[in-house]
Amino acid sequence: MEVIYFEADRTVRAARQFDALLDSAGELTVSSGGIVSDSCRITRPSGQCFLALSFHGELDGWRKAVEAGARTLGLRLARIQGGHLMVSDGQSVPLSECKVDFG
């Protein structure tokens, strides 16, 4: 299983943004597993918000689909590493400085 966070618009429902991300990925070529939108939301001190999604099975295929959708929509992606939120544009912020909501 893997978790990636995608940049979100706080004014649009999370499910709608998740659907838009996958719809923008192009043709999915994964042959196993699945992907779901999780209820975790991380907000950086700047106000920039990221929503979690997790996937399992063919990790490389799902990861490429998420990256393609984010590229098409112009969204940044993020991961948690060593207690920091690492954003795809090179920015990093300690999780202790972020607001984390589960639900």
CSV table of C-alpha atoms in Angstrom, one decimal:
chain,number,residue,atom,x,y,z
A,1,MET,CA,0.0,0.0,0.0
A,2,GLU,CA,1.1,3.6,-0.7
A,3,VAL,CA,-0.2,7.0,0.3
A,4,ILE,CA,0.1,10.2,-1.8
A,5,TYR,CA,-1.4,13.6,-1.0
A,6,PHE,CA,-2.7,15.8,-3.8
A,7,GLU,CA,-3.1,19.5,-3.7
A,8,ALA,CA,-6.8,20.4,-3.0
A,9,ASP,CA,-9.2,23.2,-3.2
A,10,ARG,CA,-10.9,23.7,0.2
A,11,THR,CA,-14.1,25.0,-1.5
A,12,VAL,CA,-14.7,21.8,-3.6
A,13,ARG,CA,-15.8,18.4,-2.1
A,14,ALA,CA,-13.0,16.0,-1.7
A,15,ALA,CA,-14.8,13.2,-3.6
A,16,ARG,CA,-15.2,15.5,-6.6
A,17,GLN,CA,-11.5,16.5,-6.6
A,18,PHE,CA,-10.5,12.8,-6.4
A,19,ASP,CA,-12.7,11.9,-9.3
A,20,ALA,CA,-11.3,14.8,-11.4
A,21,LEU,CA,-7.7,13.7,-10.6
A,22,LEU,CA,-8.4,10.2,-11.9
A,23,ASP,CA,-10.4,11.4,-14.8
A,24,SER,CA,-7.5,13.5,-15.8
A,25,ALA,CA,-5.0,10.7,-15.7
A,26,GLY,CA,-5.9,9.4,-19.1
A,27,GLU,CA,-6.4,5.7,-19.8
A,28,LEU,CA,-5.7,3.6,-16.7
A,29,THR,CA,-3.4,0.6,-17.5
A,30,VAL,CA,-3.2,-0.9,-14.1
A,31,SER,CA,-4.1,-4.6,-13.9
A,32,SER,CA,-4.6,-5.1,-10.1
A,33,GLY,CA,-5.4,-3.3,-6.9
A,34,GLY,CA,-7.4,-0.2,-6.3
A,35,ILE,CA,-7.2,3.4,-5.2
A,36,VAL,CA,-9.4,5.3,-2.7
A,37,SER,CA,-9.6,8.8,-1.3
A,38,ASP,CA,-8.8,8.8,2.4
A,39,SER,CA,-10.3,11.2,4.9
A,40,CYS,CA,-7.0,12.7,5.9
A,41,ARG,CA,-6.4,16.4,5.1
A,42,ILE,CA,-3.1,18.2,5.7
A,43,THR,CA,-3.1,22.0,5.7
A,44,ARG,CA,0.3,23.7,5.6
A,45,PRO,CA,0.8,27.0,7.6
A,46,SER,CA,0.5,28.8,4.2
A,47,GLY,CA,-3.1,27.5,3.9
A,48,GLN,CA,-2.1,25.1,1.1
A,49,CYS,CA,-4.2,21.9,1.6
A,50,PHE,CA,-3.5,18.3,0.5
A,51,LEU,CA,-5.9,15.4,0.5
A,52,ALA,CA,-4.7,11.8,1.0
A,53,LEU,CA,-5.3,8.9,-1.3
A,54,SER,CA,-4.1,5.4,-0.9
A,55,PHE,CA,-3.6,2.6,-3.4
A,56,HIS,CA,-2.6,-1.0,-3.4
A,57,GLY,CA,-1.8,-3.7,-5.9
A,58,GLU,CA,0.1,-2.5,-8.9
A,59,LEU,CA,1.8,0.4,-7.1
A,60,ASP,CA,3.8,1.7,-10.0
A,61,GLY,CA,0.8,1.9,-12.3
A,62,TRP,CA,-1.4,3.7,-9.7
A,63,ARG,CA,1.4,6.1,-8.9
A,64,LYS,CA,1.9,6.9,-12.6
A,65,ALA,CA,-1.9,7.5,-13.0
A,66,VAL,CA,-1.9,9.9,-10.0
A,67,GLU,CA,1.1,11.7,-11.3
A,68,ALA,CA,-0.4,12.0,-14.8
A,69,GLY,CA,-3.7,13.4,-13.4
A,70,ALA,CA,-1.9,15.9,-11.2
A,71,ARG,CA,0.3,17.0,-14.1
A,72,THR,CA,-2.8,17.5,-16.3
A,73,LEU,CA,-4.6,19.5,-13.6
A,74,GLY,CA,-1.4,21.5,-12.6
A,75,LEU,CA,-1.6,20.1,-9.0
A,76,ARG,CA,1.3,19.4,-6.7
A,77,LEU,CA,1.7,16.1,-4.9
A,78,ALA,CA,3.2,15.4,-1.5
A,79,ARG,CA,4.5,12.6,0.7
A,80,ILE,CA,5.3,12.2,4.3
A,81,GLN,CA,9.0,11.5,4.9
A,82,GLY,CA,10.8,11.8,8.2
A,83,GLY,CA,8.2,13.8,9.9
A,84,HIS,CA,7.9,16.3,7.1
A,85,LEU,CA,5.4,16.9,4.3
A,86,MET,CA,7.6,16.8,1.2
A,87,VAL,CA,5.9,18.7,-1.7
A,88,SER,CA,6.7,17.8,-5.4
A,89,ASP,CA,7.9,21.4,-6.0
A,90,GLY,CA,10.7,20.9,-3.5
A,91,GLN,CA,9.1,22.6,-0.5
A,92,SER,CA,9.2,20.8,2.9
A,93,VAL,CA,7.4,21.6,6.1
A,94,PRO,CA,7.5,19.7,9.4
A,95,LEU,CA,4.2,17.9,10.1
A,96,SER,CA,4.2,19.5,13.6
A,97,GLU,CA,3.6,22.9,11.9
A,98,CYS,CA,0.7,21.5,9.8
A,99,LYS,CA,-3.0,21.0,10.7
A,100,VAL,CA,-4.0,17.4,10.2
A,101,ASP,CA,-7.6,16.4,10.1
A,102,PHE,CA,-9.0,12.9,9.9
A,103,GLY,CA,-12.6,13.2,8.8
